PDB file of N, CA and C in Angstrom:
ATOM      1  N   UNK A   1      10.436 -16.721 -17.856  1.00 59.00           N
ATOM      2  CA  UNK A   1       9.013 -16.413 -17.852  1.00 59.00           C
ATOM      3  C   UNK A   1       8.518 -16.297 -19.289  1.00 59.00           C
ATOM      4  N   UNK A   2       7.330 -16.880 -19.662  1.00 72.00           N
ATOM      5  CA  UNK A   2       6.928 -16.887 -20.827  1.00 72.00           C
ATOM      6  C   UNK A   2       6.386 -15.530 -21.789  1.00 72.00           C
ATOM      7  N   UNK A   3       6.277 -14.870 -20.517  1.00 72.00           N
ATOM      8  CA  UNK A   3       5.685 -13.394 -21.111  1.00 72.00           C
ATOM      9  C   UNK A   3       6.774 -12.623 -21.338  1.00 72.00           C
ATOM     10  N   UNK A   4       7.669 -13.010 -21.159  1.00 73.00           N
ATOM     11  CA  UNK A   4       8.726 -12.145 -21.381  1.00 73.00           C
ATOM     12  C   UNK A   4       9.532 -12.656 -22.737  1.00 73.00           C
ATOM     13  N   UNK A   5       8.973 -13.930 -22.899  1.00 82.00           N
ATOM     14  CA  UNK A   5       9.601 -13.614 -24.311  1.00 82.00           C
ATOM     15  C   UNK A   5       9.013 -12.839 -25.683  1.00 82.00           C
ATOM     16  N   UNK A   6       7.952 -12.273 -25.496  1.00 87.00           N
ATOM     17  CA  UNK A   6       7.295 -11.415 -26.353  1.00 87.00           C
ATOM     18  C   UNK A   6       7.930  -9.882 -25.986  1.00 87.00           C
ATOM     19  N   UNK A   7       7.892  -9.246 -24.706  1.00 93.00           N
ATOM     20  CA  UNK A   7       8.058  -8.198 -24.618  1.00 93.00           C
ATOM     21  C   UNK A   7       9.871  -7.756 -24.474  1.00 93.00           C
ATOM     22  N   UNK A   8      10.361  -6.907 -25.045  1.00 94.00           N
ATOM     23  CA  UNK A   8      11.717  -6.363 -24.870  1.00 94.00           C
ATOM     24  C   UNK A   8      11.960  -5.467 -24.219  1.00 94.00           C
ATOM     25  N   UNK A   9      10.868  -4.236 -24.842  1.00 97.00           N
ATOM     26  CA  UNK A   9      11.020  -2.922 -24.298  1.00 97.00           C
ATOM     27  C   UNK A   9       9.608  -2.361 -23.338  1.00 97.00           C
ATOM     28  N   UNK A  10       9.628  -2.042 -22.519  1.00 97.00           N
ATOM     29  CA  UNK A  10       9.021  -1.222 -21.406  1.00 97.00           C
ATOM     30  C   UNK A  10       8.796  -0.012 -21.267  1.00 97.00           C
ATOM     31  N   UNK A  11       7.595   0.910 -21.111  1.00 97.00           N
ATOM     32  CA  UNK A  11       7.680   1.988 -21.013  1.00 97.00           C
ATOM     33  C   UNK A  11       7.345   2.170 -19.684  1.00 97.00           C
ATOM     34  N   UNK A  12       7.468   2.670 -18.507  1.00 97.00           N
ATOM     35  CA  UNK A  12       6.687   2.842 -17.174  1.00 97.00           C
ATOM     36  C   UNK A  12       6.402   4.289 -16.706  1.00 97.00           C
ATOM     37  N   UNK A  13       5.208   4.688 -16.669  1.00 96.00           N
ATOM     38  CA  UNK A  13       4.413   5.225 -15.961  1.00 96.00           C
ATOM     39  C   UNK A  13       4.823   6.134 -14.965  1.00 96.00           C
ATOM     40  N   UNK A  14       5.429   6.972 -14.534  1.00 96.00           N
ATOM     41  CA  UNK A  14       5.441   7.371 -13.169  1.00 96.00           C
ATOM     42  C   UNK A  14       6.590   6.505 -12.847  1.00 96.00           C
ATOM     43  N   UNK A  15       7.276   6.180 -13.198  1.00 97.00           N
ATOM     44  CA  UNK A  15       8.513   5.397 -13.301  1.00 97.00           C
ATOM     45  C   UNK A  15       9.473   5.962 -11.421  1.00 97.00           C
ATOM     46  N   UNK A  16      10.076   7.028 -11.340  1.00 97.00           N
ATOM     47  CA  UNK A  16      10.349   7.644  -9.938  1.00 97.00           C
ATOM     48  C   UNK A  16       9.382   6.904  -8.576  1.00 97.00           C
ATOM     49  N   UNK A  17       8.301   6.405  -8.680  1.00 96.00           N
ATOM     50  CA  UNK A  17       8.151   6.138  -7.472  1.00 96.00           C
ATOM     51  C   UNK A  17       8.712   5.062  -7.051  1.00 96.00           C
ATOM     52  N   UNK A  18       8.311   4.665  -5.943  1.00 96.00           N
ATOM     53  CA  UNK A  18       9.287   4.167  -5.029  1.00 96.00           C
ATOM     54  C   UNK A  18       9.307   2.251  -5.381  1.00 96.00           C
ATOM     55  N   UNK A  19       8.232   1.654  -6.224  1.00 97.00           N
ATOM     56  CA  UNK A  19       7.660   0.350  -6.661  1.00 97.00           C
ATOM     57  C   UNK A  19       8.092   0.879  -8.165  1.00 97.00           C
ATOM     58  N   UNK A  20       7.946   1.829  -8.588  1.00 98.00           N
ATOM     59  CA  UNK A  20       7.916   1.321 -10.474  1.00 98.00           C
ATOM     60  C   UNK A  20       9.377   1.728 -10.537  1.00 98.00           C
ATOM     61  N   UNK A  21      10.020   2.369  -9.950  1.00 98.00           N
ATOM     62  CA  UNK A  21      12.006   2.217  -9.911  1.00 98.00           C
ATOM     63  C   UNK A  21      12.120   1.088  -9.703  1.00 98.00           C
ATOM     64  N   UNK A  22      12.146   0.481  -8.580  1.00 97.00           N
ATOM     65  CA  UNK A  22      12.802  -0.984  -8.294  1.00 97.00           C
ATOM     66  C   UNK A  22      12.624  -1.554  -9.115  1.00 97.00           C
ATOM     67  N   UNK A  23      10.894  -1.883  -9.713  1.00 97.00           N
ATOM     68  CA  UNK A  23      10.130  -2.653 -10.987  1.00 97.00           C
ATOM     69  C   UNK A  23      11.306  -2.600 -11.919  1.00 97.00           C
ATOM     70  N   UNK A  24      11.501  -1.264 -12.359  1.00 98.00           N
ATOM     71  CA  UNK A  24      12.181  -0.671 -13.568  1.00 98.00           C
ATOM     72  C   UNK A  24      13.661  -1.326 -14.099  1.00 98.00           C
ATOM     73  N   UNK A  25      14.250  -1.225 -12.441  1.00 98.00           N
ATOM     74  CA  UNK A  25      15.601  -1.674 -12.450  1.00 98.00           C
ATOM     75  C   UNK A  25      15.649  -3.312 -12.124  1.00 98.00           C
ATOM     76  N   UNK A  26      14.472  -3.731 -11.200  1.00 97.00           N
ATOM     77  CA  UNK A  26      14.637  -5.560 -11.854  1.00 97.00           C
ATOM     78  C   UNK A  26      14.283  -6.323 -13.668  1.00 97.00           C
ATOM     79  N   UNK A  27      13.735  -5.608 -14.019  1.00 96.00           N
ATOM     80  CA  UNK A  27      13.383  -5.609 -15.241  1.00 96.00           C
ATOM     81  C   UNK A  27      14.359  -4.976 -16.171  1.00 96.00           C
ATOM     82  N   UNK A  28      15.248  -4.236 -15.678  1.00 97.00           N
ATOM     83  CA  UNK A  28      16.121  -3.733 -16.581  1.00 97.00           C
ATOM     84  C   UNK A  28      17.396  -5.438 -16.608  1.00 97.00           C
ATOM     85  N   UNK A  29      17.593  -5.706 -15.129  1.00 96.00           N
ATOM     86  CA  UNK A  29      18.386  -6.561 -15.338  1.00 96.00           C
ATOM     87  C   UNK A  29      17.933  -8.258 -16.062  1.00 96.00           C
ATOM     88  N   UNK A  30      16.549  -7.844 -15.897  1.00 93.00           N
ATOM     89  CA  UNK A  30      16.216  -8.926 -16.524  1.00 93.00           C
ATOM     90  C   UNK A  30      16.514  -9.106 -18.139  1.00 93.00           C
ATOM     91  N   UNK A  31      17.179  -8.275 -18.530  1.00 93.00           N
ATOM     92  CA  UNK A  31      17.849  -8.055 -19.916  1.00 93.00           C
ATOM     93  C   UNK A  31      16.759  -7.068 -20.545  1.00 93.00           C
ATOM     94  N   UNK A  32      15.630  -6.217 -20.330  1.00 95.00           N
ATOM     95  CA  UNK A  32      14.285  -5.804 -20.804  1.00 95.00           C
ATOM     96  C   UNK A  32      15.212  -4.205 -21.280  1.00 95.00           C
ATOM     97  N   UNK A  33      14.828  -4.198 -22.066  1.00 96.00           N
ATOM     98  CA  UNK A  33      15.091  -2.467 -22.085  1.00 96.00           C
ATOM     99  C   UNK A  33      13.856  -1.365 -21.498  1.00 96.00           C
ATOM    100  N   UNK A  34      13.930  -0.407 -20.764  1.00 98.00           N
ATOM    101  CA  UNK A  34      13.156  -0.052 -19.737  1.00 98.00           C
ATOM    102  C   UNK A  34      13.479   1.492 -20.037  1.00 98.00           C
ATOM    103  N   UNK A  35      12.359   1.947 -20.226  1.00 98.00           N
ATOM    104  CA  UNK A  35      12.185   3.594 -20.442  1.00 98.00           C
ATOM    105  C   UNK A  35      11.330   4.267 -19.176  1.00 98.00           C
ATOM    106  N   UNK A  36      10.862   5.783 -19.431  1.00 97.00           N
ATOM    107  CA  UNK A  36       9.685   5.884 -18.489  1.00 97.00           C
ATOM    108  C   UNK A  36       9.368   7.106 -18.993  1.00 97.00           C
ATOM    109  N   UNK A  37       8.322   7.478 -17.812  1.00 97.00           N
ATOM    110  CA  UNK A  37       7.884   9.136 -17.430  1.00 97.00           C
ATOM    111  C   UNK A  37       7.614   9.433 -16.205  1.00 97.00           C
ATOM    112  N   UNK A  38       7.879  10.538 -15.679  1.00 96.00           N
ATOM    113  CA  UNK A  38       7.451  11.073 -14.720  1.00 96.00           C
ATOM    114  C   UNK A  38       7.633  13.026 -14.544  1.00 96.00           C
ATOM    115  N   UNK A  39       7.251  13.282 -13.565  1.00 94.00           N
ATOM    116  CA  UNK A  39       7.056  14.754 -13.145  1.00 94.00           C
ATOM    117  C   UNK A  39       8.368  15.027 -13.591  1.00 94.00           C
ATOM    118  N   UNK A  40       8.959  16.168 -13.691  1.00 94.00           N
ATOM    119  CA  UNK A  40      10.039  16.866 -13.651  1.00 94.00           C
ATOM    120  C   UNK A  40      11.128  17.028 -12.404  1.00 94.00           C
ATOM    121  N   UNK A  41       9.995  17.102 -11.507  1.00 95.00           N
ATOM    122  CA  UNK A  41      10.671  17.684 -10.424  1.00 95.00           C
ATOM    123  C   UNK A  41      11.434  16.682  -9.876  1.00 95.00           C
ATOM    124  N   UNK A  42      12.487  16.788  -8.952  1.00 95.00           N
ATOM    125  CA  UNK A  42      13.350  15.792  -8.207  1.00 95.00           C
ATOM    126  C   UNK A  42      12.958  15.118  -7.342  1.00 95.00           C
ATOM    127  N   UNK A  43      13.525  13.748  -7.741  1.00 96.00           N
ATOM    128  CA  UNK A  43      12.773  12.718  -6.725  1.00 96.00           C
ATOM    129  C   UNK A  43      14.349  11.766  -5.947  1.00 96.00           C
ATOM    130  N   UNK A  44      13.603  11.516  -5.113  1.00 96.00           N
ATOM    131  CA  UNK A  44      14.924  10.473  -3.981  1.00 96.00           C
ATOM    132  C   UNK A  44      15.269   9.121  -5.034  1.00 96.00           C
ATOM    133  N   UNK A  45      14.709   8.686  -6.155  1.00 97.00           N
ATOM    134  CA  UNK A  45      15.078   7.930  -6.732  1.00 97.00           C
ATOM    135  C   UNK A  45      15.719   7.894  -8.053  1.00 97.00           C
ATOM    136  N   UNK A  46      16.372   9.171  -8.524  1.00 97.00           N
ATOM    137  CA  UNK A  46      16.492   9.852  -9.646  1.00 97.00           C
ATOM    138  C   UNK A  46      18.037   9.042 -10.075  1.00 97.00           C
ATOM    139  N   UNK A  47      18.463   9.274  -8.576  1.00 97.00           N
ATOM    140  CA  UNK A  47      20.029   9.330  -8.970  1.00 97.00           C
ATOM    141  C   UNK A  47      19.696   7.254  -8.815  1.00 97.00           C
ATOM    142  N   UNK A  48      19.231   6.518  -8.404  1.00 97.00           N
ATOM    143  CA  UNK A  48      18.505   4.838  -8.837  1.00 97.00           C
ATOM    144  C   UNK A  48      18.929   4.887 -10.340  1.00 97.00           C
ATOM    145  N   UNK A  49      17.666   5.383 -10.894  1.00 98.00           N
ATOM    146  CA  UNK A  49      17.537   5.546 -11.848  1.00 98.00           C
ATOM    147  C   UNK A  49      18.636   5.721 -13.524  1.00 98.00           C
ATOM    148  N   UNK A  50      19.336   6.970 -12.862  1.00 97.00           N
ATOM    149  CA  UNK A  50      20.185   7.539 -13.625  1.00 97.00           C
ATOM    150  C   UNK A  50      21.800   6.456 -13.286  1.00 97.00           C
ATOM    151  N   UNK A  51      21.859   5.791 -12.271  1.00 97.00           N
ATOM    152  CA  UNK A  51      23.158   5.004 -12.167  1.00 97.00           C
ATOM    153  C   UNK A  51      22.689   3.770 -13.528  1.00 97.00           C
ATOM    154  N   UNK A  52      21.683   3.119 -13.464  1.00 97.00           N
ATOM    155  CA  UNK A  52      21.012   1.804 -13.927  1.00 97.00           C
ATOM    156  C   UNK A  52      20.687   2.247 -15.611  1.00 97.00           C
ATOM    157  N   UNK A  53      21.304   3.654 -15.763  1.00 97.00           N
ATOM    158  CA  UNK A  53      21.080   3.900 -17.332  1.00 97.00           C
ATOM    159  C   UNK A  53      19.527   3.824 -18.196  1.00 97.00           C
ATOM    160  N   UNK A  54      18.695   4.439 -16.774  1.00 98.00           N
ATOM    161  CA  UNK A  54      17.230   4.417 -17.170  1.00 98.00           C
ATOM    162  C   UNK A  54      16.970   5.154 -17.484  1.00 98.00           C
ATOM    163  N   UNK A  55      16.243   5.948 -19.043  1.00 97.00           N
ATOM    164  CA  UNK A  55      15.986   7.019 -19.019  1.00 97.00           C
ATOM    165  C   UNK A  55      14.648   7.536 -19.053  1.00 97.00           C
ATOM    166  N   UNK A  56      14.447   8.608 -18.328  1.00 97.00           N
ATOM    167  CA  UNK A  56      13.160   9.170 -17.883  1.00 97.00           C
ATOM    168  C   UNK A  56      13.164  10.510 -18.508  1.00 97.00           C
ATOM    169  N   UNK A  57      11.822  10.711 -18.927  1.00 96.00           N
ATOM    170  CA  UNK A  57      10.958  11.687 -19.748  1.00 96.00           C
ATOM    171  C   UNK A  57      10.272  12.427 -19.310  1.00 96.00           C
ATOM    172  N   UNK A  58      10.360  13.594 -19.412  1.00 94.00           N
ATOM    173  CA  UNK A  58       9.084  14.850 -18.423  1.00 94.00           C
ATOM    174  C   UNK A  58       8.814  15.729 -19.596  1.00 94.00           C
ATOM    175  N   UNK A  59       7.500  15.887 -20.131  1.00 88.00           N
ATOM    176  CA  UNK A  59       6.454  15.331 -19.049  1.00 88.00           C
ATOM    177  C   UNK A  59       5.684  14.059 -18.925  1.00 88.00           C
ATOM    178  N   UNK A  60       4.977  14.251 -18.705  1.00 87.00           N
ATOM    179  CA  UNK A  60       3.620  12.744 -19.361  1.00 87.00           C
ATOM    180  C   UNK A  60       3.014  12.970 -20.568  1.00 87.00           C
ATOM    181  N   UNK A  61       4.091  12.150 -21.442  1.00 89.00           N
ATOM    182  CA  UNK A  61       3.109  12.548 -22.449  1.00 89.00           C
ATOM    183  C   UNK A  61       3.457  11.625 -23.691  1.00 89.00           C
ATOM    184  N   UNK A  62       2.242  10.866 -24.296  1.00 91.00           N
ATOM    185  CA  UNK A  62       2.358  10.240 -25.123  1.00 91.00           C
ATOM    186  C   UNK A  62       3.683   9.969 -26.467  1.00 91.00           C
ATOM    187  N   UNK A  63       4.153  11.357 -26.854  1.00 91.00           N
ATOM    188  CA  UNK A  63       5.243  11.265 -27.615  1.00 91.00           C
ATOM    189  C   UNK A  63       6.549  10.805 -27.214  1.00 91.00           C
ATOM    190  N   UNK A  64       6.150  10.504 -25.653  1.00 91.00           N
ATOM    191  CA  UNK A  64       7.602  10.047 -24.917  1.00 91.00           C
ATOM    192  C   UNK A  64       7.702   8.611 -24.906  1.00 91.00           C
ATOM    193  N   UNK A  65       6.515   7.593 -25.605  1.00 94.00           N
ATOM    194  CA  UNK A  65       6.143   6.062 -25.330  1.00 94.00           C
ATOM    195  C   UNK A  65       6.983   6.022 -26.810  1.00 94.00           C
ATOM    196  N   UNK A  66       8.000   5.296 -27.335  1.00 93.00           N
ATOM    197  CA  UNK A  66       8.487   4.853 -28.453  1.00 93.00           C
ATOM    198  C   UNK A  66       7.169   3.573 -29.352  1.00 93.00           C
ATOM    199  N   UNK A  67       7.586   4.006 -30.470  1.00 94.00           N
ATOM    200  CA  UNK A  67       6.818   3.135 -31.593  1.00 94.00           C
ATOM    201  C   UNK A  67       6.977   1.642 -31.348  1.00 94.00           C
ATOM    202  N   UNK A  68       8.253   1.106 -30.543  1.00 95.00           N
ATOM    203  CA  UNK A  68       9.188   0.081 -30.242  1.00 95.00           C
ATOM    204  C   UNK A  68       8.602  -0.528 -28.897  1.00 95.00           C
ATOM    205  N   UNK A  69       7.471   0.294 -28.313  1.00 96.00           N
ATOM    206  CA  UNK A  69       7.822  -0.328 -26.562  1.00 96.00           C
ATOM    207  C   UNK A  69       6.637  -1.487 -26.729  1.00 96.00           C
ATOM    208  N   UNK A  70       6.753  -2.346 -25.977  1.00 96.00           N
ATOM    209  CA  UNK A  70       5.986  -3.916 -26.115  1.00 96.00           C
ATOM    210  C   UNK A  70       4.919  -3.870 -25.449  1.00 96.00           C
ATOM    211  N   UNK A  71       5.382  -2.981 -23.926  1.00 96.00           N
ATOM    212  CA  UNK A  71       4.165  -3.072 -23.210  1.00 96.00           C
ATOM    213  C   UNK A  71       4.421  -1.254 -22.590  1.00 96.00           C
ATOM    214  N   UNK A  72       3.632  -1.111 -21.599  1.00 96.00           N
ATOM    215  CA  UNK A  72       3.195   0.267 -20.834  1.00 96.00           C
ATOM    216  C   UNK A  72       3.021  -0.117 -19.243  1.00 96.00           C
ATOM    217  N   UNK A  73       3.623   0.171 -18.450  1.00 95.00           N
ATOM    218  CA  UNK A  73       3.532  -0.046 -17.247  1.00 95.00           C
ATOM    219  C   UNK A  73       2.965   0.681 -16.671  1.00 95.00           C
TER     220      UNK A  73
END
């Protein structure tokens, strides 16, 4: 895909729900490096997440988006 050769790194949004995990983790294998944020609290997709070496940030909050990320999901 052509857009993907500009972008590397990913930041996503609310990353735990049930569309921006999967998102997260097809895009991770798509070779993308893939960050996020979400709530604190525990979600059914955490342990997704945490197998696929994704790491997620609580809270929401701007200092958690790296200087590095290409795009914002």
């Amino acid at each position: 895909m052509k857009i993907f050769d500009k972008i590397k790194y990913i930041h996503m949004v609310g990353i735990k729900g049930t569309g921006m995990s999967t998102l997260a983790v097809n895009l991770k294998h798509m070779g993308l490096r893939v960050t996020g944020s979400d709530y604190p609290e525990s979600f059914f997709t955490d342990e997704l997440l945490k197998k696929q070496r994704i790491k997620v940030m609580s809270p929401f909050a701007a200092k958690n988006v790296s200087p590095k990320t290409d795009a914002i999901v």
